[in-house]
Each structure stands twice: as structure tokens, then as C-alpha cells.
Coordinates of C-alpha atoms and ligand atoms in Angstrom, one line a residue:
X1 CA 117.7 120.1 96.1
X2 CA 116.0 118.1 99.1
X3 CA 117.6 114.6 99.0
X4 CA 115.7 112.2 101.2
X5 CA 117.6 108.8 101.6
X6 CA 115.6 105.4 101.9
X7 CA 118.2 102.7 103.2
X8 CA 117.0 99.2 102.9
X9 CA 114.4 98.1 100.4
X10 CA 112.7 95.9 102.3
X11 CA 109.2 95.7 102.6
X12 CA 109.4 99.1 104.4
X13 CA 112.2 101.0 102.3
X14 CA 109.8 100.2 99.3
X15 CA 106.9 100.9 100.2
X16 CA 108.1 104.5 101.7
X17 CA 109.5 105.1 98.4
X18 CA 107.0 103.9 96.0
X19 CA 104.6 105.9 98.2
X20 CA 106.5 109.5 98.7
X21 CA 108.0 109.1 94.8
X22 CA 104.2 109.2 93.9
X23 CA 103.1 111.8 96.0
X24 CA 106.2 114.1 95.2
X25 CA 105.3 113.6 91.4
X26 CA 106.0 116.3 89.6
X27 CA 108.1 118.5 92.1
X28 CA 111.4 119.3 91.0
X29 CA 113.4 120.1 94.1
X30 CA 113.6 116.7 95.8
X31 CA 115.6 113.9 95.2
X32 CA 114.4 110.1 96.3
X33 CA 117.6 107.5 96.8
X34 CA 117.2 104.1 97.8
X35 CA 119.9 101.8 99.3
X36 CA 120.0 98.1 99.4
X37 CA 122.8 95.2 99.1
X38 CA 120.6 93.4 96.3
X39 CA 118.7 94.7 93.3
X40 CA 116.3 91.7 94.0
X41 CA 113.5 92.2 96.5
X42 CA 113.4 89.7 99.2
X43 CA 109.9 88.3 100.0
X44 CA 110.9 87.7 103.9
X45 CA 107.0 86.3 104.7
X46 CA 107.8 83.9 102.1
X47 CA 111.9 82.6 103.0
X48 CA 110.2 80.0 104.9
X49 CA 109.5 78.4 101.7
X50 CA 112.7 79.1 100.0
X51 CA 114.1 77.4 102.7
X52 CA 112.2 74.2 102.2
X53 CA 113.2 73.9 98.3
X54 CA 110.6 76.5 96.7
X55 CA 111.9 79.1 94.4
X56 CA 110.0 82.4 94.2
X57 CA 109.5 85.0 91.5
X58 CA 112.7 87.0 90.1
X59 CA 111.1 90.7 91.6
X60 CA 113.1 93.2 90.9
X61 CA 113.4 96.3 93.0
X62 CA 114.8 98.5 89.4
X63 CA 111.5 97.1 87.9
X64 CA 109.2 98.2 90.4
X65 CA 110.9 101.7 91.0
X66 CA 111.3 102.2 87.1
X67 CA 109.0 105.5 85.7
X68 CA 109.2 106.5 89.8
X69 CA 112.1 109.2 89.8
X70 CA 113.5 107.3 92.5
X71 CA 117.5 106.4 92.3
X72 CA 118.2 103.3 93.7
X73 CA 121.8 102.8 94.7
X74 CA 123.4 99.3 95.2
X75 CA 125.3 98.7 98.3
X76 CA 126.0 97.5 101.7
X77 CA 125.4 100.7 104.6
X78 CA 128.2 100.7 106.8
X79 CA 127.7 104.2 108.6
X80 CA 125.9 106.7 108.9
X81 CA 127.7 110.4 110.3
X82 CA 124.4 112.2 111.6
X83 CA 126.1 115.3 112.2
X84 CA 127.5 115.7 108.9
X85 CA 124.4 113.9 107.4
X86 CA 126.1 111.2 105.2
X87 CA 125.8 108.1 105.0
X88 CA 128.8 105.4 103.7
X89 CA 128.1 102.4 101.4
X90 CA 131.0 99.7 101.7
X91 CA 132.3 100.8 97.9
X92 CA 133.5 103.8 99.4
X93 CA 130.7 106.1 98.2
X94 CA 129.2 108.5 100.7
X95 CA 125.3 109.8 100.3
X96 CA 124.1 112.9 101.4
X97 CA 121.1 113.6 103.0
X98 CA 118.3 116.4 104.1
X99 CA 116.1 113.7 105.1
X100 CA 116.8 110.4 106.4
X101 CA 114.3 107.1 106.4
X102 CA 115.8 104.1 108.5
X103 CA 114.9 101.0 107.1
X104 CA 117.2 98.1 107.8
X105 CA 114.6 95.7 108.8
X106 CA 115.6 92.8 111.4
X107 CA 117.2 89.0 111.7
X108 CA 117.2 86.4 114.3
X109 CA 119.4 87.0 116.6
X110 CA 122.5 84.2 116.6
X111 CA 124.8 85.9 119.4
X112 CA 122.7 84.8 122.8
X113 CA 123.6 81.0 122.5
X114 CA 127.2 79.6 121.9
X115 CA 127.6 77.4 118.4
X116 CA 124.3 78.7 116.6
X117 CA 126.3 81.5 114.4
X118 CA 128.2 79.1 113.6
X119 CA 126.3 76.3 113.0
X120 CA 122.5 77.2 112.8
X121 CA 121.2 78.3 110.1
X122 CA 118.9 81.1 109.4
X123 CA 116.5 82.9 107.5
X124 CA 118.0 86.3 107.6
X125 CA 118.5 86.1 104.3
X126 CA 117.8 84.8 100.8
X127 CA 121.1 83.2 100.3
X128 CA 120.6 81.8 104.5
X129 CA 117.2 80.2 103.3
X130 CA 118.9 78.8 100.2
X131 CA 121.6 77.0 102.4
X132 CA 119.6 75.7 104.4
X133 CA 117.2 74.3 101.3
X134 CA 120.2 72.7 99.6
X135 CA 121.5 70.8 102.8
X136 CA 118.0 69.6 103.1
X137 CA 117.7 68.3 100.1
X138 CA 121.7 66.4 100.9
X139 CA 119.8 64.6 103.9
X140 CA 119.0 61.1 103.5
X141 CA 116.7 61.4 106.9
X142 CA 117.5 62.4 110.2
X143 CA 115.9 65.1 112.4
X144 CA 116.0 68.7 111.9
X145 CA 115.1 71.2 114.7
X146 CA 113.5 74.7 114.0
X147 CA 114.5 76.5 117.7
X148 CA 111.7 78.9 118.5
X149 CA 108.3 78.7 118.8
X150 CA 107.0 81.9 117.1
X151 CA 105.1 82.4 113.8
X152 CA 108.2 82.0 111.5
X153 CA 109.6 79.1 113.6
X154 CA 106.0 77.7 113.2
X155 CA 105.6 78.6 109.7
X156 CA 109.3 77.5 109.1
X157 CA 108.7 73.4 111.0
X158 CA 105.3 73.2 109.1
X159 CA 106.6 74.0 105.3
X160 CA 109.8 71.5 106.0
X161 CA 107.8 68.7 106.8
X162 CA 105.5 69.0 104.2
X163 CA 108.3 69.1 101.7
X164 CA 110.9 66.9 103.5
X165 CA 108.6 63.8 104.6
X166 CA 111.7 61.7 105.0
X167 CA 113.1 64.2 107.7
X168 CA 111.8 64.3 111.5
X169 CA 111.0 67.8 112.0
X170 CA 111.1 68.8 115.7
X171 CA 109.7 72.5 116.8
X172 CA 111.9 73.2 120.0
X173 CA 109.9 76.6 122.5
X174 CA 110.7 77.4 125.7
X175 CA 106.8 78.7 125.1
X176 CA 103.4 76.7 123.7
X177 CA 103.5 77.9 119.5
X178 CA 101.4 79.5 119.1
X179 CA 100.6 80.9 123.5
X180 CA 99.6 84.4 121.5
X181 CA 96.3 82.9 120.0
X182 CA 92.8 81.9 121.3
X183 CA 93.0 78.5 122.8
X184 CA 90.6 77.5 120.1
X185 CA 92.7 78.7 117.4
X186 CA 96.4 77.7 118.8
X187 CA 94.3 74.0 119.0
X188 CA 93.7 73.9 115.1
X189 CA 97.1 75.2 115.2
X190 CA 98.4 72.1 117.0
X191 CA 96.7 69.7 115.1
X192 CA 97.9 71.4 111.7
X193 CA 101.5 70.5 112.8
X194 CA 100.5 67.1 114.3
X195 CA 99.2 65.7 110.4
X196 CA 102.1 67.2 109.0
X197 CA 104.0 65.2 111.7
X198 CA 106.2 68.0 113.4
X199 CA 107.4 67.3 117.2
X200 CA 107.0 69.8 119.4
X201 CA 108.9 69.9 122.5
X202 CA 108.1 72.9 124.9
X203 CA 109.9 74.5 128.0
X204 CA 112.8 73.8 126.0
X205 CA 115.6 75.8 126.7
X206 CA 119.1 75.2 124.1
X207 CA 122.3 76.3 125.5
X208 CA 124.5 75.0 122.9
X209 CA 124.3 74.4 118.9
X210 CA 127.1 71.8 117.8
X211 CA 127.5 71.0 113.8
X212 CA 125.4 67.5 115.0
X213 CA 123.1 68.3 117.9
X214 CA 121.7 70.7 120.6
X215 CA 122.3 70.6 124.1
X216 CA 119.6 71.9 126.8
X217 CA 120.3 73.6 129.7
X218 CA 119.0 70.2 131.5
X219 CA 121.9 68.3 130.0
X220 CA 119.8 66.6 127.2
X221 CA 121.8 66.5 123.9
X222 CA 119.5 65.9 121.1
X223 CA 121.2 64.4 117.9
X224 CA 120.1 67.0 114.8
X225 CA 121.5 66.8 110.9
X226 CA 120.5 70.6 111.1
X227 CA 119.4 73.4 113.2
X228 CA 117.0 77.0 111.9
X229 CA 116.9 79.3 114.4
X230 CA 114.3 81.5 114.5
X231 CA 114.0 82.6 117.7
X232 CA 115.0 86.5 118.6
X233 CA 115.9 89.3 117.1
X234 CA 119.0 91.2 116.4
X235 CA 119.2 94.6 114.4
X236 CA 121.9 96.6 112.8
X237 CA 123.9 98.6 115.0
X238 CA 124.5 101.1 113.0
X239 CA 121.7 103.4 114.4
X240 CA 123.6 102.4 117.6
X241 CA 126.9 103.5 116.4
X242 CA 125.4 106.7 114.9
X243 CA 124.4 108.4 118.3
X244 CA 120.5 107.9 117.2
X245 CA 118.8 106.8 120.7
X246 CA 118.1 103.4 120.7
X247 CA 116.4 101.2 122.7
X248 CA 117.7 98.1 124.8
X249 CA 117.5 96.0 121.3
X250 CA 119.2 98.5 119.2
X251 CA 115.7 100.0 117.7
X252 CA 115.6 103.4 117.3
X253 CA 113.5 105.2 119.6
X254 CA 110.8 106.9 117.5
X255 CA 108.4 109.9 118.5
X256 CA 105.0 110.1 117.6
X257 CA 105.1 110.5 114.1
X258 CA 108.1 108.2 113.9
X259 CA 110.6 110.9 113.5
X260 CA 114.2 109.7 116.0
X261 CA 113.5 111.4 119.4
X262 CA 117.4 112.6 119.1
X263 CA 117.7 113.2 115.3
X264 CA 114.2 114.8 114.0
X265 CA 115.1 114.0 110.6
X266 CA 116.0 110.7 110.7
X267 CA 112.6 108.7 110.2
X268 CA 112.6 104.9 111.4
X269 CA 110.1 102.7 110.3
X270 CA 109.3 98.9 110.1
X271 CA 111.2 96.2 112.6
X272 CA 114.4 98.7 113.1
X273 CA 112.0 100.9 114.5
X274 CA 111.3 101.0 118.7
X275 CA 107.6 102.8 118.4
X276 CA 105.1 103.3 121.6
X277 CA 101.3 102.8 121.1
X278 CA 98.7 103.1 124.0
X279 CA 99.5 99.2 124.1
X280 CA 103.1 99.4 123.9
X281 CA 105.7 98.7 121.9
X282 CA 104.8 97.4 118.5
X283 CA 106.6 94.4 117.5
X284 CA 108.0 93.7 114.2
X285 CA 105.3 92.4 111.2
X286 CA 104.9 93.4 107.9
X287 CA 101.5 94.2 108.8
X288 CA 102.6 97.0 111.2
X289 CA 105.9 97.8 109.3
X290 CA 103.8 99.2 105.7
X291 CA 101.4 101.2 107.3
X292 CA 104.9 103.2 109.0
X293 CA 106.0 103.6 105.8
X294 CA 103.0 104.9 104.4
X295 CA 102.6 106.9 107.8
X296 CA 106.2 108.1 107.3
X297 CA 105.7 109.1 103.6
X298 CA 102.4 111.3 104.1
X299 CA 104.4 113.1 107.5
X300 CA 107.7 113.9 104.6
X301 CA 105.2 115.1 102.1
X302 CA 103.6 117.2 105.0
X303 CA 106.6 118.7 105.9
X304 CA 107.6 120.1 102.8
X305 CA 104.5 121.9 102.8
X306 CA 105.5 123.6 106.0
X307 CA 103.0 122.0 107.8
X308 CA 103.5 119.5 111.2
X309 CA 103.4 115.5 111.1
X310 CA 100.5 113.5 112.2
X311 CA 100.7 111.3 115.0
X312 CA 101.0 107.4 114.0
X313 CA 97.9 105.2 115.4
X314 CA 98.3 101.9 114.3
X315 CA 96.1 98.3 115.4
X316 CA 97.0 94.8 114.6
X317 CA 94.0 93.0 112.9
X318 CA 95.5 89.4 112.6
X319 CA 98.2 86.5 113.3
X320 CA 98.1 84.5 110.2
X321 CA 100.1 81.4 109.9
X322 CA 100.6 79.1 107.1
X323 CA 100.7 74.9 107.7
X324 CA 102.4 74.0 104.6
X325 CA 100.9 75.5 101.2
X326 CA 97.0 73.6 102.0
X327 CA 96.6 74.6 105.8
X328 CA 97.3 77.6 108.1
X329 CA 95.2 79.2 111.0
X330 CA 94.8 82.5 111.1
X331 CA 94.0 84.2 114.7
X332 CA 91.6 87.9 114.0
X333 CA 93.2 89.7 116.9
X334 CA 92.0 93.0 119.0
X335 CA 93.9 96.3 118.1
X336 CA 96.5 95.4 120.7
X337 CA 97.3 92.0 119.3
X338 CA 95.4 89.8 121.6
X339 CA 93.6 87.0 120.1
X340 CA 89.9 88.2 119.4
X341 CA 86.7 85.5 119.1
X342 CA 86.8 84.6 115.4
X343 CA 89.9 82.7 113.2
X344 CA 89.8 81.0 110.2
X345 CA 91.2 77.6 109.7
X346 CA 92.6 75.4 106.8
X347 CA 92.5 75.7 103.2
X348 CA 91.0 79.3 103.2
X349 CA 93.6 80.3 105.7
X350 CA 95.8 79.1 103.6
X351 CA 94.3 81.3 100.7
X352 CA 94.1 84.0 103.4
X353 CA 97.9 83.5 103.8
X354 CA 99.2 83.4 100.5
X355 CA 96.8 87.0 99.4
X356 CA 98.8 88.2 102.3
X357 CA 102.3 87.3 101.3
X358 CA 101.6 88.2 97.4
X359 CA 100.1 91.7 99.0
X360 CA 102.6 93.9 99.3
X361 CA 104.1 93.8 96.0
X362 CA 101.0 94.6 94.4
X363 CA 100.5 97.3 96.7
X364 CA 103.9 99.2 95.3
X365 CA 102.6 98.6 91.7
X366 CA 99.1 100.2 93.2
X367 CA 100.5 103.1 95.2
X368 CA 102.9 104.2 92.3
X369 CA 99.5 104.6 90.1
X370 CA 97.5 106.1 92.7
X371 CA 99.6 108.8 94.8
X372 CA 96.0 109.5 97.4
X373 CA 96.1 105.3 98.0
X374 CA 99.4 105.4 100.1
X375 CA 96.7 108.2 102.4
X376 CA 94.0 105.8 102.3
X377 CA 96.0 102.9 103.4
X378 CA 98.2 104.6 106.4
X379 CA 94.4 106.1 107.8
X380 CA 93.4 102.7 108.3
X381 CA 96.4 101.7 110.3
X382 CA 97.7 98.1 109.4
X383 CA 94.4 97.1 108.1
X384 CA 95.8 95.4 105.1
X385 CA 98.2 92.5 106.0
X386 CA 99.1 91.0 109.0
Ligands
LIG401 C1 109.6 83.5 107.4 C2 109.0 84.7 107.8 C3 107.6 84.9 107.7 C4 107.0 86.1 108.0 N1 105.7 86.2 107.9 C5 105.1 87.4 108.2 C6 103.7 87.5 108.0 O1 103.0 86.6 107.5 N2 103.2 88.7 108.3 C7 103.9 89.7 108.8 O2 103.3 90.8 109.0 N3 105.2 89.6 109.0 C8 105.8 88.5 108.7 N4 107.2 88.3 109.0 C9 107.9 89.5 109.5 C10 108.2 90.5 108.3 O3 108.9 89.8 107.3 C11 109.1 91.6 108.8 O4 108.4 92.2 109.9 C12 109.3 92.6 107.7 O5 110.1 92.1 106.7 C13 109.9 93.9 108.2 O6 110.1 94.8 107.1 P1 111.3 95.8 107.1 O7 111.2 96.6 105.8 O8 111.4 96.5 108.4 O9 112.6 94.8 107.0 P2 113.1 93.8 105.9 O10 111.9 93.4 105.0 O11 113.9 92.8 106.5 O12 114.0 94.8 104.9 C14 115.2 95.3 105.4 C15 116.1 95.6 104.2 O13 117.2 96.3 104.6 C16 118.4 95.7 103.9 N5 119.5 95.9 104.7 C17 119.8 95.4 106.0 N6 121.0 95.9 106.4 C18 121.5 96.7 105.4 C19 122.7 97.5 105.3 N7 123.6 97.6 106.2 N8 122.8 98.2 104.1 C20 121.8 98.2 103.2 N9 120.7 97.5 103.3 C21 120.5 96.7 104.4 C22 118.0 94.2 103.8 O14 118.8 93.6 102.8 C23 116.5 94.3 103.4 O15 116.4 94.5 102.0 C24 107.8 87.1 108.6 C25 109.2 87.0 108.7 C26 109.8 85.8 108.3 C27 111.3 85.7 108.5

């Protein structure tokens, strides 16, 4: 029996196993497992909302893998022996595996500045985002601070204010949000988090995160009832600790067809995943991560037929951001992820958005009926979400 072993059923993990459990259909000699702490699915592009007070849909991953062949194991990876080709779940249990697909995703990374793993809070999780919502919702007033400047820390400002208008919201960059769009673009960006009544405060940079305030390194203390943070990010270092080659983040250095440059059957894919284009290094998006999956997939499938992987190509298409649930902006970008001419702005952005966020879970449903979509999709390289 071939056992391939899909840990972490994010947005990558499922879509790898949605996608190779349809194309092995039928084929007796392999054996699909799937490993995650939860049996609910985590919508990451959509925890900014949780942590505002929203509650999403119940999706269940046993739901979406049911009819699939694909055994989906509950638990908490704490190893992996690549020599011996196990892997250890924190109930003791040890998986085997021929064939290995990496997909522990990514959080923000809370170990750079003294007080925020303490006291920030995050959105590397469900239960994170929920904290967060329910000290919100405690708050008589008083200002909040979302520390970083990127899309989620954008995203993150944005959806507070619009559902906390009793709270000062205060965006705190060392960079401009929003300094990888157009100037147009980051603009309408600008003037999306102006209505909505978010600060911004840039060339900011926090050296310390107290249970009431952050201090910058230019000796400012600003008084905060709570802090996100949501800049950096941090990975597991278990591929670390498992002798896989990494890079300086902990990703783990992939070839061409995303197989480990030191462990050939280890596949990595989505934002664990350290992988080269002609541009560089692709950073972490749903957008990129699905189409490695897919990629990943096709290249197993491939293999077992005794024939070579393809090489992964992959182009960005877009930088969409959401303003609250009735605004966003969203940035068309070149392949390489700089801003292009044309981006779309308010309520259709915001439509834009949400098609994007709802996306992927459709796409499972959709790849387990058609096995030869999963091909279509990975040709086009990240031309289906952001
Ligand atoms: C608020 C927010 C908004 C975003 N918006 C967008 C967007 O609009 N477009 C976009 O392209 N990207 C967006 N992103 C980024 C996107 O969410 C990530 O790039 C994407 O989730 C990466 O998918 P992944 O499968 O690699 O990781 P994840 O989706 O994070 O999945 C990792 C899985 O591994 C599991 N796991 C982790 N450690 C272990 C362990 N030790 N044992 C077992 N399981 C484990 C986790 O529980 C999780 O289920 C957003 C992110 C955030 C936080």
C-alpha cells in the first residue's frame, strides 16, 4: 500500500487532498490520510471577521472529505522522523508514510518584540480571533491598535471599525498600507480606512507590548485597551527539527516541482513552503498556496505512473482587500506581484472579495466531482483567487 500523508488541512492540505483523492479514484494501492488539530475548517481569509464579532459557517473538513477515500486523522503533529518516515501526533499515535505533503500553513510571528505573546492578540487561530472578538465586545471605548501594515492588518483595522464604532481603531506600519499597490489604488485604499475612521500612523516602529499600551522605539507610549498583531510570520519548526532544509524563516526549501531539495518525498506546499520563481520567492496567499496544491497533486499522481514531475510556474493576478463588508480595493497585479494599471474599487470589490473568500470551499466540492479540474486549475497558475 502507498500511504501519502497530508498534514494540516488548511486551505492547502485540502485542496491537495480533495484533488489527488479524486484523481486516485478507483486505485486500490494508495492510501490518502489527512492530519489536523480540528475537524472544523478554518476560513483564515475570513478570521478578520471572526475577530470583529462575525460568526462563520460550521464547515466541516469530515463533510467535505466524506465519499473521498481519504482518512482524516485528528491531532496535533509534533514530529516528524524522516529517516524512519513517521510522523507523531501528540496522542501518541505514529503515521507512516511513502509520501509526505507538508502543509502547516503560517502565523504571525509574536517572538521579535517583548510583551506581544503575551499580550497581543492574534489571528493565528480561530479560537485567537474569538478572543480577541469577545474582549471587543467588553470595551466601553478606548483605542485598539492593529500593529502591521499589510493586507490582514489592513483588512483586520477596517472590519473592527466598522463593527466597533465606539472604539478608536489605530493602524500602526513602519511602511505606507498598502506601499505594494498602484498609487491610484493604495489612494482609494486610504480613503476606504479614512470613512471608516481608522488612524494610521506610519514609520512606526513598537518595541514593547504591555497589557495597556505600546511603546515605540522613539520613547512614545501609546495607551491601547488591546493590541492584534499582524505583522510577520512565524512557521512550525518542525520541518526545522526534522533535518528537511529550510530557509532563514523555517520554510522548507522546495525544488521545482515543490518536492524538499533534501527529502524528495516530502512535498511542501502553501505558506510552510520556501519556493523560487523567476521573480523570487513567492510569498504566502491563498492565491499562490491552492494552485501548489493542485501542482503538488498532479506531480503525486504523475509519479505513480512512473513518469517525472512538472515544474511549478505560478503568477500572482491580484491584491484584494476588503474595507469592512461594503468597501475594499482590489489592486490587478503583473505576474510578479507588482501593481498593474487597472483596480477595482468599493462595493464590487467588496463582491470581488467575498467570491474570493467563499472560493475555495466550493472549489473542494468542485474538484471532488471533477478529477481533470484540479489539471485545469494548477495549468493556469493562481488564476483563481488572490
Ligand atoms: C485575516 C487574513 C486574511 C487573508 N486574506 C487573504 C486573501 O484574501 N487572499 C489570499 O490569497 N490570502 C489571504 N490570507 C493568507 C492565507 O490565509 C494563507 O496564505 C493561507 O491560509 C495559507 O494556506 P495554508 O494551507 O498554507 O495554511 P493554513 O490555511 O494556515 O492551514 C494550515 C493548517 O495546518 C494546521 N496545523 C498547523 N500546525 C499543525 C500541527 N503541528 N499539527 C497539525 N496541524 C497543524 C492548522 O491548524 C491549519 O489547519 C489571509 C490571511 C489572514 C490571516
Amino acid at each position: 500500500m502507498n500511504e501519502i500523508l497530508i498534514l494540516g488541512a488548511g486551505y492547502t492540505g485540502m485542496a491537495a487532498a480533495v484533488s489527488l483523492a479524486s484523481r486516485l479514484k478507483g486505485r486500490d494501492d494508495t492510501q490518502i490520510t489527512l492530519v489536523n488539530p480540528q475537524t472544523r475548517f478554518v476560513e483564515r481569509l475570513r478570521l478578520h471577521q471572526t475577530a470583529s464579532g462575525q460568526s462563520l459557517d460550521d464547515l466541516q473538513i469530515p463533510d467535505q472529505l466524506a465519499g473521498t477515500g481519504v482518512a482524516f486523522v485528528q491531532g496535533w503533529v509534533t514530529n516528524i522522523d524522516a529517516d524512519a518516515q513517521t510522523v507523531r501526533i501528540d496522542d501518541a499515535r505514529t503515521l507512516r508514510y511513502d509520501t509526505l505533503i507538508y502543509a502547516l500553513g503560517g502565523v504571525a510571528d509574536t517572538s521579535a518584540v517583548p510583551g506581544v505573546d503575551e499580550f497581543a492578540y492574534t489571528l493565528n487561530s480561530a479560537q485567537d480571533a474569538m478572543q480577541l472578538a469577545e474582549h471587543l465586545d467588553r470595551l466601553p471605548g478606548g483605542t485598539v491598535g492593529v500593529a502591521g501594515g499589510g493586507l490582514t492588518g489592513i483588512e483586520s483595522a477596517a472590519e473592527i471599525a466598522e463593527r466597533h464604532p465606539e472604539l478608536d481603531v489605530v493602524l500602526l506600519s513602519r511602511q505606507v498600507p498598502g506601499s505594494m499597490m498602484g498609487d491610484k489604488a493604495r489612494a482609494r485604499l486610504h480613503k476606504g480606512l479614512d470613512r471608516l475612521g481608522v488612524g494610521v500612523r506610519t514609520g512606526v516602529d513598537i518595541v514593547k507590548v504591555t497589557p495597556d499600551s505600546v511603546a515605540l522605539a522613539d520613547g512614545e507610549v501609546i495607551a491601547m485597551q488591546a493590541v492584534l498583531w499582524t505583522a510577520g510570520v512565524r512557521v512550525s519548526p518542525i520541518a526545522a527539527a526534522a533535518g528537511l532544509e529550510v530557509d532563514d524563516r523555517g520554510r522548507i526549501v522546495t525544488d521545482e516541482s515543490l518536492r524538499s531539495v533534501s527529502h524528495p518525498n516530502v512535498y511542501a506546499v502553501g505558506d510552510a513552503a520556501a519556493i523560487r520563481q523567476g521573480y523570487g520567492v513567492m510569498h504566502g496567499t491563498c492565491q499562490s498556496g491552492i494552485p501548489t496544491a493542485l501542482h503538488v497533486a498532479a506531480s503525486i499522481v504523475r509519479t505513480l505512473k512512473g513518469k517525472e514531475p512538472k515544474k511549478f510556474r505560478f503568477g500572482y493576478v491580484h491584491q484584494p482587500v476588503s474595507l469592512g463588508r461594503d468597501d475594499g480595493v482590489i489592486q490587478f497585479t503583473h505576474a510578479d506581484d507588482s501593481p498593474g494599471r487597472f483596480y477595482l474599487a468599493g462595493r464590487w470589490a467588496a463582491v470581488y472579495k467575498e467570491t474570493v473568500s467563499a472560493s475555495p470551499w466550493s472549489t473542494f466540492r468542485l474538484l471532488k466531482a471533477f478529477p481533470a479540474l484540479g489539471a485545469v486549475l494548477w495549468r493556469r497558475g493562481g488564476r483563481m483567487t488572490r
